[in-house]
Backbone as a ProteinNet text record, in pm:
[ID]
protein_1_A
[PRIMARY]
MTATRTAPDLERATLDKATSENFPVAPFFLPRDWRDDLMAVYGFARLVDDIGDGDLAPGGADARALGVTPAEAEDRLVLLDAFEADLRRVFDGTPRHPLLCRLQPTARRRSLTPEPFLGLIAANRQDQLVRRYETYDDLLAYCALSANPVGRLVLAVTGTATPERIRLSDAVCTALQIVEHLQDVAEDLGRDRIYLPAQDMKLFHVREADLAAKTASASVRALVAYEAQRARDLLNEGAPLVGSVHGRLKLLLAGFVAGGRAAVRAIAAAEYDVLPGPPKPGKVQLLREAGATLRGEG
[TERTIARY]
85.6	0	88.5	67.8	152.7	101.7	190.4	150.7	40.3	43.7	-59	-195.5	-205.2	-334.9	-388	-298.8	-344.4	-361	-328	-328.6	-460.4	-576.7	-701.3	-724.5	-691.3	-709.9	-615.8	-490.5	-394.7	-440.8	-489.9	-539.1	-660.3	-756.4	-882.1	-856.8	-769.3	-743.5	-691.5	-615.3	-560	-656.3	-711.4	-795.4	-925.1	-974.7	-1099.2	-1083.3	-959	-936.5	-964.6	-986.3	-1010.9	-1133.8	-1231.2	-1356.2	-1339.3	-1229.4	-1210.3	-1118.1	-1074.1	-984.4	-1060.2	-984.7	-1043.5	-1088.7	-1046	-1071.2	-1114.7	-1187.7	-1230.2	-1110.3	-1100.2	-986.3	-1014.8	-1122.9	-1159.3	-1311.5	-1378.5	-1524.5	-1589.6	-1714.7	-1788.3	-1801	-1797	-1823.3	-1704.4	-1588.8	-1472.4	-1480.6	-1415.2	-1408.8	-1348.5	-1393.5	-1351.3	-1198.9	-1134.1	-989.4	-916.7	-967.7	-910.2	-927.6	-1048.1	-1073.5	-979.1	-963.3	-876	-732.4	-685.2	-546.4	-526.1	-623.9	-612.8	-616.4	-694.6	-696.8	-565	-503.2	-372	-268.9	-272.4	-181.1	-213.4	-343.4	-382.8	-334.1	-346.5	-302.6	-156.5	-73.5	67.7	82.8	18.8	36.1	-14.1	-127.6	-183.4	-95.4	-44.8	36.6	168.5	231.6	359.1	336.9	224.6	193.6	168.6	98.9	72.9	202.6	296	426.8	495.6	497.6	565.4	502.9	370.2	299.6	286.1	330.9	314.4	170.7	94.4	-48	-81.3	15.5	-13.2	-105.9	-184.5	-272.7	-189.4	-239.7	-163.1	-147.4	-42.2	-20.8	101.6	151.1	275.4	263.7	141.1	124.9	193.4	186.8	251.7	402.3	459.6	604.2	642.9	563.8	593.6	587	486.9	472.2	591.3	658.2	774.5	905.4	896.7	1016	1091.7	1025.8	1088.9	1066.8	1171.6	1162.7	1079	1017.5	940.5	1022.1	1150.6	1235.2	1248	1228.3	1243.3	1111.2	1000.7	871.3	820.9	877.9	836.7	931.4	1035	1133.2	1086.4	1039	978.4	1079.4	1202.8	1303.1	1335.9	1340.6	1362.5	1246.2	1123.5	1005.6	1005.8	1042.9	1046.1	1153.3	1267.4	1371.4	1321	1251.4	1197.4	1089.5	1009.3	903.6	963.7	1072.4	1138.7	1195.6	1255.4	1308	1196	1079.5	967.3	910.5	910.4	866.6	953.5	1082.7	1171.3	1139.9	1089.3	1049.1	926.3	846.4	732.3	779.5	898.3	947.7	1046.4	1102.4	1200.9	1198.1	1084	1078	938.4	930.6	802.2	792.1	705.3	694.6	634	657.7	608.4	474.8	461.5	340.3	223.1	104.5	-10.1	-48.1	-31.5	-63.6	34	157.5	253.1	233.5	186.6	145.8	30.7	-60.9	-173.4	-124.9	-18.7	32.6	107.4	167.3	254.9	185.5	67.3	4.3	-33.4	-69.4	-97.6	27.4	141.1	266.2	301.6	279.3	310.2	212.7	85.1	-19.2	-7.9	27	31.7	172.8	270	410.1	457.2	422.6	464.6	612.8	674.8	816.2	829.2	942.9	957.7	961.7	997.9	1030.2	921	794.5	694.8	672.5	682.5	667.6	784.8	904.7	1022	1011.7	950	929.7	843.5	736.3	647.7	719.4	802.6	881.5	980.5	1045.7	1142.1	1075.3	952.1	880.2	857.4	820.1	794.8	924.8	1031.7	1161.9	1201.2	1173.1	1203.2	1122.9	999.9	917.1	980	1062	1126	1246.4	1296.9	1421	1403.1	1301.2	1277.2	1139.1	1134.3	1006.6	963.7	1045.3	1013.5	1062.3	992.6	1030.9	1051.6	1169	1205.1	1129.7	1120.5	1061.5	949.8	871.5	766.7	828.2	941.8	1008.4	1051.3	1095.4	1128.7	1005.9	891.1	767.5	727.4	744.3	712.4	800.2	926	1015.9	968.6	919.5	863.3	738.9	651.1	528.9	561	673.1	713.7	738.2	772	790.1	663.4	593.2	483.1	349.4	331.3	199.8	202.3	294.9	292.6	301.3	375.6	377.4	239.6	147.7	14.3	-57.3	-55.5	-118.6	-51.8	79.2	150.9	113.1	90.5	49	-93.1	-181.2	-316.5	-310.7	-229.3	-215.6	-155	-59.4	2.9	-95.9	-172.8	-270.2	-374.9	-415	-519.4	-462.5	-330.6	-268.5	-280.1	-280.1	-302.9	-190	-75.3	34.5	96.5	109.1	187.5	263.8	369.5	442.8	353.3	261.2	175.8	77.4	19.5	-73.1	0.6	123.1	201.1	224.7	255.8	276.9	150.5	36.7	-89.5	-125.2	-102.9	-130.9	-46.1	80.9	169.3	112.9	58.4	1.3	-117.5	-204.2	-321.8	-279.5	-186	-146	-75.1	9.9	74.5	-30	-129.3	-236.8	-310.1	-342.6	-413.7	-330.5	-198.6	-112.3	-110.1	-101.7	-101.8	-233	-344.5	-475.6	-481	-431	-430.5	-346.4	-232.1	-148.9	-225.1	-301.2	-377.2	-486.5	-552.1	-656.5	-598.4	-473	-415.2	-307	-313.4	-209.7	-196.3	-308.8	-303.7	-253.9	-304.6	-262.2	-113.4	-66.2	76.2	162.2	117.2	193.3	205.2	99.4	104.6	210.8	249.1	357	489.6	492.9	610.5	650.8	548.3	574	498.7	563.2	499	528.4	422.5	437.1	407.7	379.8	369.4	511.4	550.6	689.3	727.2	847	892.9	899.4	938.8	943.2	804.9	703.3	567.1	518	554.2	515.7	574.7	699.5	761.6	691.7	655.2	588.2	457.8	386.5	256.8	266.8	390.5	413.9	346.9	360.8	306.1	420.4	405.9	503.1	449.8	539.4	495.6	394.8	413.7	321.1	179.4	166.9	33.9	-43.7	28.6	-37	-88.6	-47.6	-93	-217.6	-267.6	-387.8	-512.4	-618.5	-743.7	-813.1	-799.3	-853.4	-745.9	-759.3	-655.6	-668.6	-554.8	-550.1	-569.8	-582.4	-596.6	-474.8	-357	-234.8	-231.6	-270.6	-273.2	-375.2	-490.6	-593.5	-543.6	-473	-419.3	-316.6	-234.1	-135.5	-203.7	-303.9	-375.6	-445.4	-503.8	-569.5	-467.9	-348.9	-242.3	-203.6	-184.7	-147.1	-264.4	-386.3	-503.7	-516	-481.6	-486	-381.6	-267.1	-165.5	-218.7	-285.8	-343.6	-450.8	-533.4	-638.6	-578.4	-471.5	-406	-349.3	-291.2	-238.4	-349.8	-461.9	-575.4	-623.7	-629.4	-671	-569.5	-441.5	-336.9	-349.9	-381.3	-388.6	-523.3	-626.7	-762.6	-777.1	-700.5	-712.8	-684	-622.8	-604.2	-737.9	-842.2	-974.2	-1024.3	-1008.6	-1055.7	-970.4	-853.6	-763.6	-796.3	-888.4	-926.1	-1077.3	-1124.8	-1265.7	-1324.5	-1454.7	-1524.5	-1511.9	-1498.4	-1498.5	-1375.3	-1264.5	-1143.8	-1164.6	-1238.4	-1267	-1342.6	-1436.7	-1510.6	-1417.9	-1327.4	-1235	-1146	-1086.2	-995.1	-1069.9	-1192.6	-1274.7	-1298.8	-1312.7	-1331.3	-1210.1	-1089.8	-968.5	-965.7	-985.3	-981.6	-1092.7	-1213.3	-1327.8	-1307	-1246.2	-1219.7	-1129.1	-1026.5	-938.4	-1008.1	-1085.9	-1156	-1259.1	-1329.3	-1429.5	-1363	-1246.3	-1174.3	-1127.2	-1079.4	-1038.6	-1158.6	-1274.1	-1394.7	-1436	-1418.2	-1451.7	-1359.4	-1232.2	-1138	-1178.8	-1218	-1262.3	-1389.6	-1481.6	-1607.7	-1583.8	-1475.5	-1437.8	-1359.6	-1357.3	-1283.5	-1136.4	-1086.1	-944.4	-896.4	-989.6	-952.9	-948.8	-831.1	-815.1	-771.3	-747.2	-689.7	-786.4	-918	-1006.6	-1021	-987.9	-1000.7	-1011.2	-991.4	-989.1	-1125.5	-1139.8	-1265.1	-1285.1	-1400.9	-1430.2	-1551.7	-1547.2	-1663.7	-1771	-1896.8	-2006.1	-2022.9	-2107.1	-2126.8	-2187.7	-2278.5	-2340	-2234.7	-2144.3	-2038	-1946.6	-1916.2	-1831.6	-1897.1	-2025.8	-2096.9	-2102.7	-2124.3	-2129.9	-1994.7	-1887.1	-1754.6	-1723.3	-1766.5	-1742.6	-1813.5	-1936.3	-2009	-1940.9	-1894.5	-1827.1	-1696.8	-1624.1	-1498.8	-1522.4	-1625	-1654.7	-1696.2	-1757.3	-1798.3	-1682.4	-1567.5	-1452.3	-1452.6	-1531.7	-1539.1	-1435.4	-1380.1	-1279.3	-1337.3
-119.3	0	123.3	218.3	335.3	446.3	542.1	656.3	735.3	743	818.7	757.5	626.7	559.8	570.2	581.5	588.5	731.6	830.9	970.6	1014.6	990.5	1035	969.2	839.7	769.8	823.5	852.2	905.3	1040.9	1125.3	1256.3	1240.9	1159.4	1146.5	1088.5	989.4	924.5	1024.4	1123.3	1223.5	1339	1394	1513	1485.3	1361.2	1328.3	1339.5	1341.5	1350.7	1490.8	1586.5	1724.1	1734.1	1646.7	1656.4	1617	1550.3	1504.4	1595.4	1706.7	1796.3	1878.5	1931.9	2014.4	2150.7	2188.3	2322	2311.3	2410.7	2406.6	2424.9	2343.3	2350.4	2446.2	2422.5	2506.9	2511.5	2581.2	2579.4	2642.6	2606.7	2641.7	2791.8	2871.9	3015	3092.7	3027.7	3094.9	3099.8	3196.6	3197.4	3067.7	3025.7	2896.8	2886.9	2995.6	2987.1	2972.4	3035.6	3014.6	2869.7	2816.7	2678.1	2581.6	2599.7	2510.2	2518.3	2639.3	2654.7	2607.3	2631.9	2583.2	2431.1	2368.8	2222.5	2167.6	2240.3	2196.8	2201.6	2307.4	2318.5	2211.4	2190.5	2087.3	1949.2	1921.1	1791.1	1764.9	1867.5	1853.5	1826.5	1911	1900.8	1767.4	1721.4	1594.7	1477.7	1482.5	1371.4	1362.8	1476.8	1469.8	1418.4	1453.5	1397.7	1248	1203.8	1060.5	982.5	1040.7	975.9	965.5	1077	1078.7	987.6	968.1	883.6	738.7	707.9	572.5	541.3	643.7	627	630.3	604.5	600.5	484.5	500.5	392.1	269.1	150.1	28.5	9.4	-61.2	-90	-22.5	81	143.5	237.9	280.3	366.7	502.2	556.5	685.5	674.2	565.9	545.8	534	459.7	445.5	580.8	660.2	791.8	881.4	857.9	937.8	876.2	763.5	698.3	617.2	580.3	499.8	352.2	273.3	131.4	57.6	-54.9	-133.3	-173.1	-196	-236.4	-126.7	0	110.9	181.5	123.2	189.5	205.6	129.4	140.7	228.5	279.4	362.6	508.4	559.9	693.7	802.2	788.2	888.9	890	773.3	766.6	832.3	802.3	862.6	1014.7	1063.4	1208.2	1273.9	1207.5	1261.4	1268.4	1164.2	1163.4	1269.3	1287.2	1388.1	1528.2	1551.1	1681.6	1706.4	1604	1619.8	1652.9	1590.1	1616.9	1756.3	1800.1	1936.5	2036.6	2015.8	2110	2115.2	2005.7	2006.1	2094.3	2114.8	2204.8	2343.3	2382.5	2517.9	2527.3	2413.6	2424.4	2306.4	2239.2	2125.6	2069.5	1937.1	1868.3	1763.9	1785.3	1688.3	1556.7	1453.5	1319.7	1288.4	1324.3	1285.4	1373.4	1313.7	1392.6	1508.1	1491.5	1601.8	1718	1689.5	1795.8	1856.3	1776.4	1833	1930.7	1896.6	1984	2113	2101.1	2216	2313.5	2266.3	2350.5	2476.7	2467.9	2592.4	2686.8	2631.1	2716.1	2792.1	2722.4	2787.1	2900	2878.8	2982.7	3099.3	3067.5	3170.7	3258.9	3198.9	3272.8	3314.3	3289.7	3326	3265.7	3139.6	3071.2	3036.4	3023.3	2986.6	2847.9	2782.6	2646.6	2640.7	2750.8	2745.4	2685.4	2730.1	2669.6	2521.4	2480.9	2338.9	2258	2315	2246.8	2235.6	2335.7	2327.3	2208.4	2186.4	2073.3	1940.2	1932.6	1810.1	1792.1	1901.4	1893.2	1846.5	1891.4	1847.8	1697.7	1644.3	1499.9	1420.5	1478.4	1412.6	1409.5	1519.3	1525.3	1421.5	1395.4	1295.4	1156.1	1130.1	999.8	988.8	1104.2	1106.3	1153.2	1234.7	1291.3	1247.1	1176.3	1120.9	1176.6	1259.2	1322.7	1467.3	1556.5	1697.2	1736	1789.2	1816.8	1937.1	2044.3	2167.8	2215.6	2308.9	2371.8	2448.8	2513.6	2584.9	2489	2368.3	2267.7	2233.4	2221.6	2190.5	2305.4	2429.2	2544.8	2547	2509.2	2505.4	2400.4	2289	2186.2	2240	2308.1	2362.9	2466.2	2536.9	2633.9	2566.9	2438.4	2361.6	2288.1	2232.6	2140.1	2207.6	2330.2	2394.1	2533.1	2616.8	2756.6	2776.6	2690.6	2709.8	2702	2626.4	2613.5	2748.4	2817.5	2949	3048.5	3041.8	3131.9	3106.8	2981.5	2950	2999.5	2991.9	3044.9	3194.8	3266.7	3409.9	3438.5	3356.7	3377.9	3351.5	3243.7	3210.2	3320.7	3380.3	3482.7	3623.2	3634.3	3763.5	3861.7	3812.5	3899.7	3895.6	3841.2	3827.5	3962.7	3989.4	4102	4047.6	4117.1	4066	4045.9	4138.2	4124.8	4009.3	3994.5	3881.6	3748.1	3743.5	3620.3	3587.3	3688.3	3665.4	3610.1	3671.2	3625.1	3485.6	3462.3	3330.9	3222.4	3253.4	3155.4	3115.1	3212.9	3181.4	3087.4	3114.5	3029.3	2888.9	2880.8	2749.8	2666.4	2729.3	2657	2604.8	2688	2644.1	2523.5	2528.4	2416.1	2288.6	2301.7	2184.5	2127.2	2214.5	2168.2	2099	2155.9	2094.3	1955.7	1945.1	1813.8	1713.6	1757.9	1668.6	1623	1713	1675.8	1575.4	1595.1	1500.9	1362.3	1359.4	1235.3	1176.9	1204.6	1152.7	1001.6	930.7	784	735	796.2	755.5	781.3	896.7	927.7	831.3	796.9	703.4	568.4	529.9	406.5	410.3	530.9	547.7	579.6	562.2	592.4	738.6	827.3	970.6	1034.1	1126.8	1202.7	1350.4	1428.4	1571.4	1654.7	1590.8	1661.4	1684.8	1809.9	1835.8	1759.9	1700.7	1619.7	1702.2	1828.2	1913.1	1928	1941.8	1955.8	1824.1	1713	1583.7	1566.5	1607.9	1599.4	1691.2	1808.5	1906.2	1850	1773.8	1718.3	1572	1522.9	1386.1	1282.7	1303.7	1211.1	1131.6	999.8	912.1	868	821.1	774	661.1	575	462.9	512.6	629	683.9	716.5	747.5	782.6	659.8	541.9	417.5	360.6	426.8	377.4	398.7	329.2	342	474.1	522.7	653.1	730.8	862.5	947.6	959.8	958.7	983.9	1133.8	1170.8	1311.6	1391.2	1332.1	1401.9	1425.8	1324.4	1339.7	1446.1	1444.2	1544	1685.1	1701	1832.2	1878.5	1786.2	1818.5	1860.2	1783.8	1815.8	1951.6	1978.9	2108.1	2222.4	2199.8	2300.6	2330.6	2226.3	2246	2304.1	2264.6	2318.8	2469	2513.9	2657.6	2730.9	2670.2	2731.1	2746.8	2643.4	2651	2758.8	2765.5	2867.2	3007.5	3027.1	3157.9	3194.6	3097.7	3123.4	3157.6	3088.3	3120.1	3262.7	3301.1	3437.3	3539.4	3504.9	3594.4	3613.4	3505.7	3513.2	3555.6	3557.4	3586.2	3720.6	3827.4	3952.9	3939.4	3829.2	3803.5	3809	3756.7	3752.1	3893.2	3983.3	4119.4	4202.6	4150.9	4227.6	4211.5	4119.9	4095.6	4112.9	4102.5	4127.7	4018.3	4018.8	3934	3786	3710.9	3564.7	3512.4	3580.6	3537.8	3547.3	3648.7	3663	3541.2	3490.7	3370.9	3249.8	3236.8	3122.9	3125.9	3241.7	3250.5	3234.7	3284.3	3262	3113	3039.3	2894.9	2825.7	2872.5	2815.1	2836.6	2963.1	2995.1	2922.3	2923.8	2858.6	2708.3	2647.6	2504.1	2470	2553.2	2530.8	2552.3	2659.7	2687.3	2578.6	2534.1	2429.6	2299.2	2268.9	2147.6	2157.4	2274.8	2292.8	2273.8	2326.9	2309.6	2162.8	2090.9	1948.4	1871.4	1909	1845.7	1876.2	2000.5	2037.3	1963.5	1949	1879.5	1733.1	1676.2	1537.7	1531.1	1642.9	1654.6	1622	1659.4	1647.6	1503	1410.2	1269.7	1240.4	1252.7	1234.3	1092.4	1008.4	876.8	778.4	782.9	688.9	716.6	836.4	874.6	1025.2	1079.3	1224.8	1289.6	1379	1452.7	1544	1537.3	1616	1703.9	1828.6	1915.3	1882.3	1909	1891.5	2014.7	2003	2113.9	2236.2	2213.2	2326.1	2406	2333.7	2401.6	2478.5	2419.4	2487.3	2616.8	2610.2	2728.8	2835.6	2792.2	2886.9	2958.2	2881.1	2940.8	3032	2993.3	3076.6	3211.2	3208.8	3333.3	3421.7	3362	3439.3	3497.7	3421	3468.5	3585.3	3575.6	3684.3	3811.4	3793.3	3909.6	3963.7	3898.3	3943.8	3903.4	3802.7	3755.6	3645.6	3641.4	3541	3408.4
0	0	0	-88	-97.8	-8.8	16.8	98.5	30.1	-104.3	-176.9	-155.9	-165.1	-151	-8.9	88	226.3	274.9	192.9	237.4	300	235.8	300.1	435.3	446.1	573.4	680.3	642.7	739.6	791.7	702.8	746.4	836.7	794.3	869.3	1008.1	1018.4	1147.5	1249.8	1203.8	1295.1	1317.2	1211.1	1222.9	1297.4	1291.5	1362.4	1514.3	1562.5	1706.5	1760	1671.9	1715.6	1805	1783.6	1860.1	2006.1	2040.3	2178	2258.3	2200	2271.1	2376.1	2473	2578.6	2527.3	2408.1	2356.6	2211	2160.5	2020.4	1928.4	1824.8	1733.3	1617.7	1547.2	1432.8	1423.2	1515.9	1521.3	1398.7	1379	1257.5	1234.6	1341	1326.4	1269.7	1256.5	1200.4	1048.4	984.4	838.1	785.9	670.1	614.6	600.8	557	538.1	671.9	777.5	909.5	953.6	934.1	976.6	906.2	777	700.8	752.2	777.6	820.8	964.8	1050.8	1188.4	1193.4	1108.6	1104.5	1051.2	959	909.3	1021.6	1101.4	1215.8	1319.1	1345	1441.1	1395.9	1267.1	1216.4	1247.8	1231.3	1267.3	1416.7	1498.7	1643.6	1696.8	1645.6	1692	1649.5	1527.3	1479.9	1555.5	1581.6	1653	1795.2	1857.9	1989.8	1981.6	1878.2	1862.7	1841.8	1768.1	1752.5	1888.7	1962.5	2091.1	2193.8	2185.8	2282.7	2237	2116.1	2064.1	2029.4	1988.2	1960.2	1811.5	1726.2	1583.1	1551.2	1445.7	1402.2	1367.5	1402.1	1371	1220.2	1183.7	1042.3	984.1	1051.6	1007.8	890.2	854.7	738	757.2	878.6	902.2	886.1	937.6	924.1	777.1	700.3	557.2	487.5	525	462.3	491.7	604.8	642.6	592.8	526.2	474.2	576.4	686.7	791.2	760.6	772.4	740.1	844.2	806.4	903.6	1025.9	1008.2	1120.6	1225.9	1185.3	1278.3	1307.5	1260.6	1270.3	1413.5	1507.5	1647.4	1729	1665.8	1735.4	1728.1	1839.7	1838.3	1804.7	1851.1	1819.8	1671	1610.6	1465.6	1391.7	1435.8	1373.2	1388.5	1507.1	1528.8	1442.3	1426	1337.7	1194	1150.6	1014.1	998	1103.1	1098.5	1090.9	1165.9	1159.8	1019.9	960.9	825.3	727.3	746.8	657.2	682.2	808.6	837.7	762.7	761.3	693.5	544	488.6	347.2	324.5	428.3	416.3	373.9	421.2	398	282.6	239.5	130.8	33.9	23.4	-67.4	-80.3	-93.1	-105.4	4.5	103.6	213.4	167.7	248.4	215.7	280.9	410	482.7	439.5	418.8	371.3	463.5	594.9	685.3	669.3	633.7	608.8	470.2	376.1	246.9	266.7	356.9	388.9	455.8	537	609.3	518.4	412.5	330.5	276.9	214.9	167.9	281	397	513.9	555.6	562.1	601.8	506	377	279	289.4	299.8	301.5	425.3	538.5	665.7	706.8	619.4	647.7	780.6	802.4	924.3	916.1	1033.6	1040.9	1103.5	1085.6	1141.3	1293.3	1360.8	1504	1591.6	1582.9	1672.8	1645.4	1521.8	1488.7	1544.8	1534.2	1589	1740.8	1806.2	1950.3	1988.1	1913	1942.2	1921.6	1819.7	1799.2	1914.3	1956	2066.1	2195	2218.9	2339.2	2336.9	2222.8	2213.9	2216.4	2166.6	2181	2328.6	2398.9	2542.1	2618.9	2576	2642.6	2638	2537.8	2528.4	2622.9	2667.4	2743.4	2887.3	2913.1	3046.4	3092.7	3202.8	3249.3	3385	3445.2	3572.7	3568.2	3641	3647.1	3793.2	3823.3	3961.4	4016.5	3938.2	3987.7	3895.8	3947.9	3867.1	3750.5	3772.5	3663.2	3553.1	3589.7	3489.1	3405.5	3472.7	3401.1	3308.5	3355.3	3271.3	3146.1	3160.8	3044.8	2944.4	2994.7	2905.6	2834.5	2909.5	2849.5	2742.3	2756.9	2655.8	2521.1	2524.2	2401.1	2359.9	2457.7	2427.4	2405.2	2457.6	2453.2	2392	2435.5	2393.5	2242.4	2168.1	2023	1957.6	2017.3	1956.5	1956.2	2070.6	2076.5	1983.9	1976	1886.4	1741	1706.9	1570.7	1542.4	1641.5	1623.8	1596	1671.8	1649.4	1512	1470.4	1340	1226.2	1238.8	1134.4	1119.6	1232	1229.6	1211.4	1198.4	1172.5	1287	1410.8	1526.4	1628.7	1592.3	1688.3	1721.2	1849.9	1902.4	2022.8	2067.8	2185.6	2307.4	2333.5	2450.6	2433.7	2317	2294.9	2304.9	2258.2	2270.3	2417.3	2498.2	2641.3	2707.2	2676.6	2733.9	2682.7	2555.1	2497.1	2562.2	2589.5	2654.7	2791.3	2865.4	2997.1	2983.2	2885.5	2864.4	2822.2	2728.5	2677.2	2782.8	2862.7	2971.9	3069.4	3100.3	3190	3133	3004.8	2942.7	2949.4	2931.9	2940	3081.2	3181	3320	3353.1	3309.1	3333.2	3269.5	3148	3081.7	3159.1	3210.7	3292	3416.9	3478.5	3597.8	3563.4	3451.3	3410.1	3381.6	3334.6	3282.2	3372.4	3503	3593.5	3581	3584.6	3579.2	3443.4	3336.3	3202	3182	3226.2	3211.9	3293.6	3414.3	3495.7	3425.4	3352.7	3274.7	3166.7	3125.8	3028.3	3097.8	3229.9	3311.1	3300.8	3300.6	3300.5	3416.7	3484.7	3591.4	3567.7	3549.5	3524.8	3649.7	3761.3	3888.1	3938.9	3962.4	4003.1	4130.1	4128.1	4241.8	4370.2	4361	4480.9	4543.1	4458.5	4509.8	4569.8	4507.2	4562.3	4702.8	4719.6	4852.1	4951.4	4905.4	4992	5047.4	4963.7	5005	5048.6	5064	5112.2	5020.6	4891.2	4792	4731.1	4731.7	4667.8	4531.5	4447.5	4315.6	4329.4	4427.6	4447	4475.8	4538.1	4568	4440.6	4333.1	4206.7	4132.7	4177.2	4113.6	4179.6	4283.5	4352.8	4266.6	4302	4226.3	4255.6	4376.5	4414	4489.2	4486.7	4543.6	4694.4	4760.3	4903.7	4928.3	5054.8	5090.2	5045.3	5057.5	5017	4866.2	4788.7	4642.6	4603.9	4667.3	4636.4	4666.3	4777.8	4812.9	4709.6	4663.3	4560.5	4430.7	4388	4264.5	4277.4	4393.2	4415.7	4404.7	4456.2	4451	4306.6	4227	4087.2	4006.9	4041.3	3972.6	3996.3	4117.2	4145	4062.2	4043.6	3957.9	3815.6	3765.8	3631.3	3625.7	3729.3	3734.1	3731.6	3807	3810.8	3673.2	3605	3471.2	3373	3383.6	3297.6	3322.7	3448.5	3480.6	3429.4	3437.1	3386.5	3235.2	3166	3020	2964.4	3048.7	3000.9	2930.2	2965.9	2891.2	2741.9	2701.4	2558.1	2485	2548	2485	2454.8	2549.6	2531	2438	2399.2	2313	2165.4	2133	1993.5	1979.3	1856.9	1831.9	1742.1	1731.9	1637.2	1665.7	1560	1571.9	1644.8	1628.4	1699.6	1849.8	1893.5	2036.1	2087.4	2008.1	2046.8	2056.6	1961.4	1961.3	2085.2	2113.2	2226.4	2358.6	2363.3	2482.4	2502.6	2392.8	2402.6	2462.8	2427.6	2486	2637.4	2677.9	2820.3	2894.5	2836.6	2901.2	2912.4	2810.9	2817.7	2934.6	2955.8	3069.6	3201.7	3211.5	3336.7	3367.8	3265.9	3288	3330.9	3273.7	3312.4	3457.2	3499.1	3639	3731.2	3692.3	3774.2	3780.7	3670.8	3670.8	3765.2	3767.5	3860.8	4004.6	4029.9	4164.8	4202.5	4105.6	4132.6	4166.4	4113.9	4146.4	4277.1	4349	4475.3	4456	4339.6	4304	4298.6	4286.1	4268.4	4118.5	4060.5	3916.3	3880.4	3979.7	3951.8	3885.2	3915.3	3845.7	3696.1	3652.5	3512.6	3502.1	3384.1	3370.5	3391.2	3489.7	3504.5	3384	3322	3201.8	3226.2	3181	3196.3	3094.2	3129.6	3035.7	2947.8	2846.3	2752.5	2820.2	2916.3	2985.1	3061.7	3128.2	3202.1	3107.1	2993.3	2895.1	2847	2816	2769.1	2878	3001.6	3113.2	3129.2	3119.9	3133.6	3015.1	2895.1	2778.5	2793.6	2842.3	2863.4	2965.2	3075.9	3179.4	3126.8	3045.5	2991	2895.1	2813.2	2719.3	2793.4	2909.5	2989.2	3072.6	3065.6	3140.2	3285.1	3318.8	3457.5	3478.8	3598.8	3628.9	3669.4
[MASK]
++++++++++++++++++++++++++++++++++++++++++++++++++++++++++++++++++++++++++++++++++++++++++++++++++++++++++++++++++++++++++++++++++++++++++++++++++++++++++++++++++++++++++++++++++++++++++++++++++++++++++++++++++++++++++++++++++++++++++++++++++++++++++++++++++++++++++++++++++++++++++++++++++++++++++

């Protein structure tokens, strides 16, 4: 089976995951050209995460599309290296993977640069090598690679990037990443990854074994509440981003902030017990948070 024949399936398998994200990716109310370009960016971001997490569709089609041999198709670092090489073709050649072919006209139309994409690849490469974070600052440095480039790309696609908006966007994106880590403590532990800073775990007398329990102890709940407040504070810090823009973009950015706030509320509603599974907000809560965010309420 050739990469050309599998191209529609490879794109669909990745892009269909947009509906399960904590935040709206390319909602219907945006102009069509924005939606197309945001989905192209999302396709890249989702695929690089799937490579880093070992969540590619079975069969090896993505590896073949990147020119990786079957013998190395399970080696995530090899796949990430091949993906980076293909990303560079987006800017100076002809990429191989259909999702990167989709990204190429977006990159040209929006004058995108390789840097934010390379950051996302670097974050997933780091995931293969670093499985624990000693301090909160270490975690923030990781989020600068794994999350902040996404917000910067949204601003670039919509032509609204300024230094202040980038600063506010970084706060929102870091918060969203922290919230996702809190929702996925058990899943991440299954991959031998812990994104709760070791210093904080010591502060709350939480051991790694405590994170493997079916339900959270009082100490684990206190730790999760502490990190959730940090995420909430970052969301509040970045929320003025919403008021700095107008029209449909304002709705989109409000959706990002509201998605994070609603997820934090869902974690709180679960009494900070994230170990049985990720607490998820309902649609009513999301809409309520979106309305409050648009009104400038914290």
